[in-house]
Short mmCIF file of C-alpha atoms in Angstrom, two decimals:
data_model
loop_
_atom_site.label_atom_id
_atom_site.label_comp_id
_atom_site.label_asym_id
_atom_site.label_seq_id
_atom_site.Cartn_x
_atom_site.Cartn_y
_atom_site.Cartn_z
CA UNK A 404 94.46 127.42 113.73
CA UNK A 405 96.10 124.17 114.19
CA UNK A 406 96.92 122.82 110.51
CA UNK A 407 96.62 119.15 110.15
CA UNK A 408 99.26 117.31 112.23
CA UNK A 409 100.57 113.74 111.46
CA UNK A 410 102.20 111.28 113.36
CA UNK A 411 105.29 110.21 113.80
CA UNK A 412 107.43 111.86 110.70
CA UNK A 413 109.38 109.24 110.22
CA UNK A 414 109.60 105.46 111.25
CA UNK A 415 111.53 102.07 110.37
CA UNK A 416 110.04 98.94 109.97
CA UNK A 417 111.05 95.18 108.92
CA UNK A 418 108.56 93.26 106.86
CA UNK A 419 105.98 91.41 108.60
CA UNK A 420 105.38 94.12 111.01
CA UNK A 421 102.85 96.53 112.03
CA UNK A 422 102.55 100.18 112.04
CA UNK A 423 99.92 102.94 113.13
CA UNK A 424 100.19 106.68 111.90
CA UNK A 425 98.33 109.46 113.28
CA UNK A 426 96.46 112.12 112.51
CA UNK A 427 94.97 115.60 113.81
CA UNK A 428 92.55 117.28 111.08
CA UNK A 429 92.55 121.36 110.62
CA UNK A 430 90.14 123.03 113.22
CA UNK A 431 86.46 123.10 112.45
CA UNK A 432 87.41 120.13 110.16
CA UNK A 433 85.49 116.64 109.67
CA UNK A 434 86.50 114.73 107.69
CA UNK A 435 90.12 112.67 107.08
CA UNK A 436 91.36 111.25 103.54
CA UNK A 437 94.69 109.05 103.50
CA UNK A 438 97.06 108.95 100.40
CA UNK A 439 100.18 107.09 100.32
CA UNK A 440 102.65 108.72 98.14
CA UNK A 441 105.86 106.90 96.46
CA UNK A 442 108.89 108.69 95.21
CA UNK A 443 108.40 110.40 92.72
CA UNK A 444 104.95 109.58 92.48
CA UNK A 445 101.57 111.41 93.34
CA UNK A 446 99.19 109.94 96.22
CA UNK A 447 97.28 107.23 95.65
CA UNK A 448 94.15 107.38 97.48
CA UNK A 449 93.86 104.76 100.13
CA UNK A 450 90.29 105.50 102.21
CA UNK A 451 88.62 108.69 103.54
CA UNK A 452 87.00 108.94 107.06
CA UNK A 453 83.47 110.88 108.05
CA UNK A 454 80.81 110.31 111.08
CA UNK A 455 84.00 107.25 112.14
CA UNK A 456 83.26 105.01 108.67
CA UNK A 457 84.80 104.99 105.82
CA UNK A 458 83.21 106.91 103.53
CA UNK A 459 85.49 105.48 99.98
CA UNK A 460 88.16 103.18 99.87
CA UNK A 461 90.93 103.27 97.88
CA UNK A 462 92.48 100.25 95.34
CA UNK A 463 94.03 99.22 98.47
CA UNK A 464 94.65 95.71 99.95
CA UNK A 465 92.37 94.93 103.84
CA UNK A 466 96.37 94.76 105.60
CA UNK A 467 95.37 98.51 105.20
CA UNK A 468 92.99 99.56 107.70
CA UNK A 469 92.04 103.03 109.51
CA UNK A 470 89.55 104.66 112.24
CA UNK A 471 87.99 107.79 112.74
CA UNK A 472 87.63 109.31 116.40
CA UNK A 473 84.28 111.70 117.72
CA UNK A 474 87.17 114.51 118.13
CA UNK A 475 87.58 113.53 114.34
CA UNK A 476 91.40 112.78 114.55
CA UNK A 477 92.54 109.46 112.30
CA UNK A 478 94.80 106.57 112.47
CA UNK A 479 95.76 104.37 109.20
CA UNK A 480 96.96 100.76 110.59
CA UNK A 481 99.32 98.65 108.49
CA UNK A 482 99.11 95.04 108.79
CA UNK A 483 101.95 92.64 106.90
CA UNK A 484 104.39 95.38 106.06
CA UNK A 485 105.25 94.49 102.30
CA UNK A 486 108.98 96.55 101.22
CA UNK A 487 106.37 98.24 98.63
CA UNK A 488 104.60 99.62 101.20
CA UNK A 489 107.44 102.19 101.24
CA UNK A 490 106.23 105.18 100.97
CA UNK A 491 104.91 109.05 102.30
CA UNK A 492 101.94 108.43 103.78
CA UNK A 493 99.93 112.02 103.54
CA UNK A 494 96.96 112.99 105.89
CA UNK A 495 94.48 115.08 104.42
CA UNK A 496 91.51 116.96 106.25
CA UNK A 497 88.44 118.78 104.60
CA UNK A 498 85.10 119.60 104.83
CA UNK A 499 82.19 118.38 103.50
CA UNK A 500 78.64 120.27 103.42
CA UNK A 501 77.67 123.79 102.95
CA UNK A 502 80.83 124.89 103.26
CA UNK A 503 83.08 122.66 101.71
CA UNK A 504 85.45 123.88 98.68
CA UNK A 505 86.82 120.61 97.64
CA UNK A 506 90.20 122.18 99.14
CA UNK A 507 92.13 119.44 100.59
CA UNK A 508 94.64 120.27 103.89
CA UNK A 509 97.78 118.18 104.00
CA UNK A 510 99.81 117.51 106.88
CA UNK A 511 103.25 116.84 106.60
CA UNK A 512 103.16 113.32 106.14
CA UNK A 513 104.79 110.21 107.89
CA UNK A 514 107.87 108.70 106.07
CA UNK A 515 107.38 105.05 106.08
CA UNK A 516 110.50 102.36 105.67
CA UNK A 517 110.03 98.63 105.68
CA UNK A 518 113.51 96.65 105.22
CA UNK B 924 87.54 106.07 87.52
CA UNK B 925 88.87 108.77 87.04
CA UNK B 926 92.29 109.46 85.52
CA UNK B 927 94.93 112.72 85.46
CA UNK B 928 97.87 112.41 83.18
CA UNK B 929 101.07 114.95 83.85
CA UNK B 930 102.30 114.44 80.51
CA UNK B 931 105.47 116.64 81.64
CA UNK B 932 107.83 115.11 84.41
CA UNK B 933 110.47 117.67 84.86
CA UNK B 934 110.79 120.95 83.77
CA UNK B 935 112.95 124.82 84.00
CA UNK B 936 112.36 127.97 83.75
CA UNK B 937 114.41 131.70 84.49
CA UNK B 938 113.73 133.75 86.96
CA UNK B 939 110.97 136.00 85.94
CA UNK B 940 110.31 134.04 82.57
CA UNK B 941 106.70 132.22 82.35
CA UNK B 942 105.99 128.21 82.26
CA UNK B 943 103.41 126.62 81.68
CA UNK B 944 102.36 122.88 83.33
CA UNK B 945 100.04 120.38 81.19
CA UNK B 946 97.79 118.32 82.97
CA UNK B 947 94.46 116.23 81.53
CA UNK B 948 91.88 113.84 82.79
CA UNK B 949 89.16 111.01 81.62
CA UNK B 950 86.03 111.22 83.17
CA UNK B 951 82.11 111.10 82.85
CA UNK B 952 80.64 113.22 85.61
CA UNK B 953 79.32 117.06 84.66
CA UNK B 954 80.26 118.89 87.59
CA UNK B 955 83.47 118.84 89.45
CA UNK B 956 86.87 120.53 90.92
CA UNK B 957 90.18 120.59 89.16
CA UNK B 958 93.21 121.84 91.62
CA UNK B 959 96.80 122.13 91.38
CA UNK B 960 98.77 121.61 94.82
CA UNK B 961 102.35 122.61 95.29
CA UNK B 962 104.61 120.04 97.10
CA UNK B 963 108.13 121.75 97.87
CA UNK B 964 110.92 119.40 99.27
CA UNK B 965 110.45 118.28 102.29
CA UNK B 966 107.63 120.30 102.62
CA UNK B 967 103.70 119.86 102.71
CA UNK B 968 101.36 120.18 99.70
CA UNK B 969 99.52 122.72 99.39
CA UNK B 970 96.73 125.05 97.30
CA UNK B 971 98.02 126.50 94.45
CA UNK B 972 94.60 127.31 92.88
CA UNK B 973 90.65 125.29 91.94
CA UNK B 974 88.68 125.72 89.19
CA UNK B 975 85.04 124.36 89.21
CA UNK B 976 83.92 122.49 86.04
CA UNK B 977 80.94 124.43 85.16
CA UNK B 978 82.86 127.85 85.96
CA UNK B 979 83.59 128.97 81.95
CA UNK B 980 85.87 131.53 83.61
CA UNK B 981 89.50 130.47 84.22
CA UNK B 982 91.10 131.32 87.60
CA UNK B 983 93.36 133.47 88.64
CA UNK B 984 95.29 133.94 91.98
CA UNK B 985 98.12 136.47 91.73
CA UNK B 986 100.55 134.77 89.54
CA UNK B 987 99.04 132.04 88.98
CA UNK B 988 96.73 131.32 86.08
CA UNK B 989 94.41 128.15 84.18
CA UNK B 990 93.16 127.54 80.74
CA UNK B 991 90.33 125.21 81.02
CA UNK B 992 88.60 123.27 78.41
CA UNK B 993 86.38 121.04 79.57
CA UNK B 994 85.29 119.93 76.78
CA UNK B 995 89.22 119.34 75.71
CA UNK B 996 89.49 117.65 79.29
CA UNK B 997 92.66 119.87 79.43
CA UNK B 998 94.05 121.90 82.53
CA UNK B 999 96.71 123.70 82.09
CA UNK B 1000 98.87 126.07 84.67
CA UNK B 1001 100.80 129.70 84.03
CA UNK B 1002 102.85 130.33 86.71
CA UNK B 1003 104.46 133.98 85.41
CA UNK B 1004 107.69 136.07 86.40
CA UNK B 1005 108.94 132.56 88.09
CA UNK B 1006 110.08 132.93 91.42
CA UNK B 1007 112.90 130.91 92.63
CA UNK B 1008 110.33 130.04 96.12
CA UNK B 1009 108.01 128.60 93.00
CA UNK B 1010 110.51 125.71 92.61
CA UNK B 1011 108.21 122.20 93.84
CA UNK B 1012 106.75 119.43 92.98
CA UNK B 1013 102.79 120.09 91.04
CA UNK B 1014 100.78 117.92 91.12
CA UNK B 1015 97.30 118.07 89.37
CA UNK B 1016 94.58 116.19 90.73
CA UNK B 1017 90.00 115.97 89.98
CA UNK B 1018 87.51 115.67 92.58
CA UNK B 1019 84.46 114.20 91.59
CA UNK B 1020 81.29 114.16 92.82
CA UNK B 1021 81.96 111.19 95.53
CA UNK B 1022 84.74 113.77 97.22
CA UNK B 1023 87.35 111.70 96.45
CA UNK B 1024 90.50 113.10 94.76
CA UNK B 1025 92.92 111.67 92.09
CA UNK B 1026 95.73 112.81 91.72
CA UNK B 1027 98.61 112.88 88.54
CA UNK B 1028 101.95 111.60 89.24
CA UNK B 1029 103.35 115.27 89.04
CA UNK B 1030 105.47 117.56 87.22
CA UNK B 1031 109.39 118.80 88.96
CA UNK B 1032 109.24 122.79 88.09
CA UNK B 1033 113.04 124.32 88.68
CA UNK B 1034 112.85 127.96 88.63
CA UNK B 1035 116.75 128.88 87.98
CA UNK B 1036 117.65 132.14 89.11
#
């Protein structure tokens, strides 16, 4: 049973560039959430996708956008990168509906460094 | 908006001893989930234990148990017989009706041999 996979694992960008991060959810899951985790801090909710729609959004600017595909995989895009965007980006999958236990299943994350 | 507070940035415990990590939260919702997640160094975050707010009985999972005080909005994690593999960052998380999980800033736990 494949867990949550994310790519790339590490990447370095410069200020002003754009980045795309990718996530495949755990088999059988239909919902993908993205989190930003700065060093030494807890994950901050960016947004959640379900049925290819953004279901909820945290307090992040419009430079952060996403997409969910029919196979439930998801992308996180960040435009006009700032130094403060340097962080570990976590993807988490879950189920909405009768079998939902609330548990999030996390990938290993994509570590973004902005220079 | 929900908030989750973990007041202990770092803790340490001797192997085989017991340690308790604290967590408080703020919400106006009545039905929700509370979680403790573990994030080992350079490894992915995994669920340790889960509590449903409508259940009065405290959840237990082997060496891990919680003390859930709904009126006080407190949700502490007790780790018994601590093992070296328990060394990790521990996050308390709240999930309400909307399905979004809110995390605390974590407690770094070091188990010493």
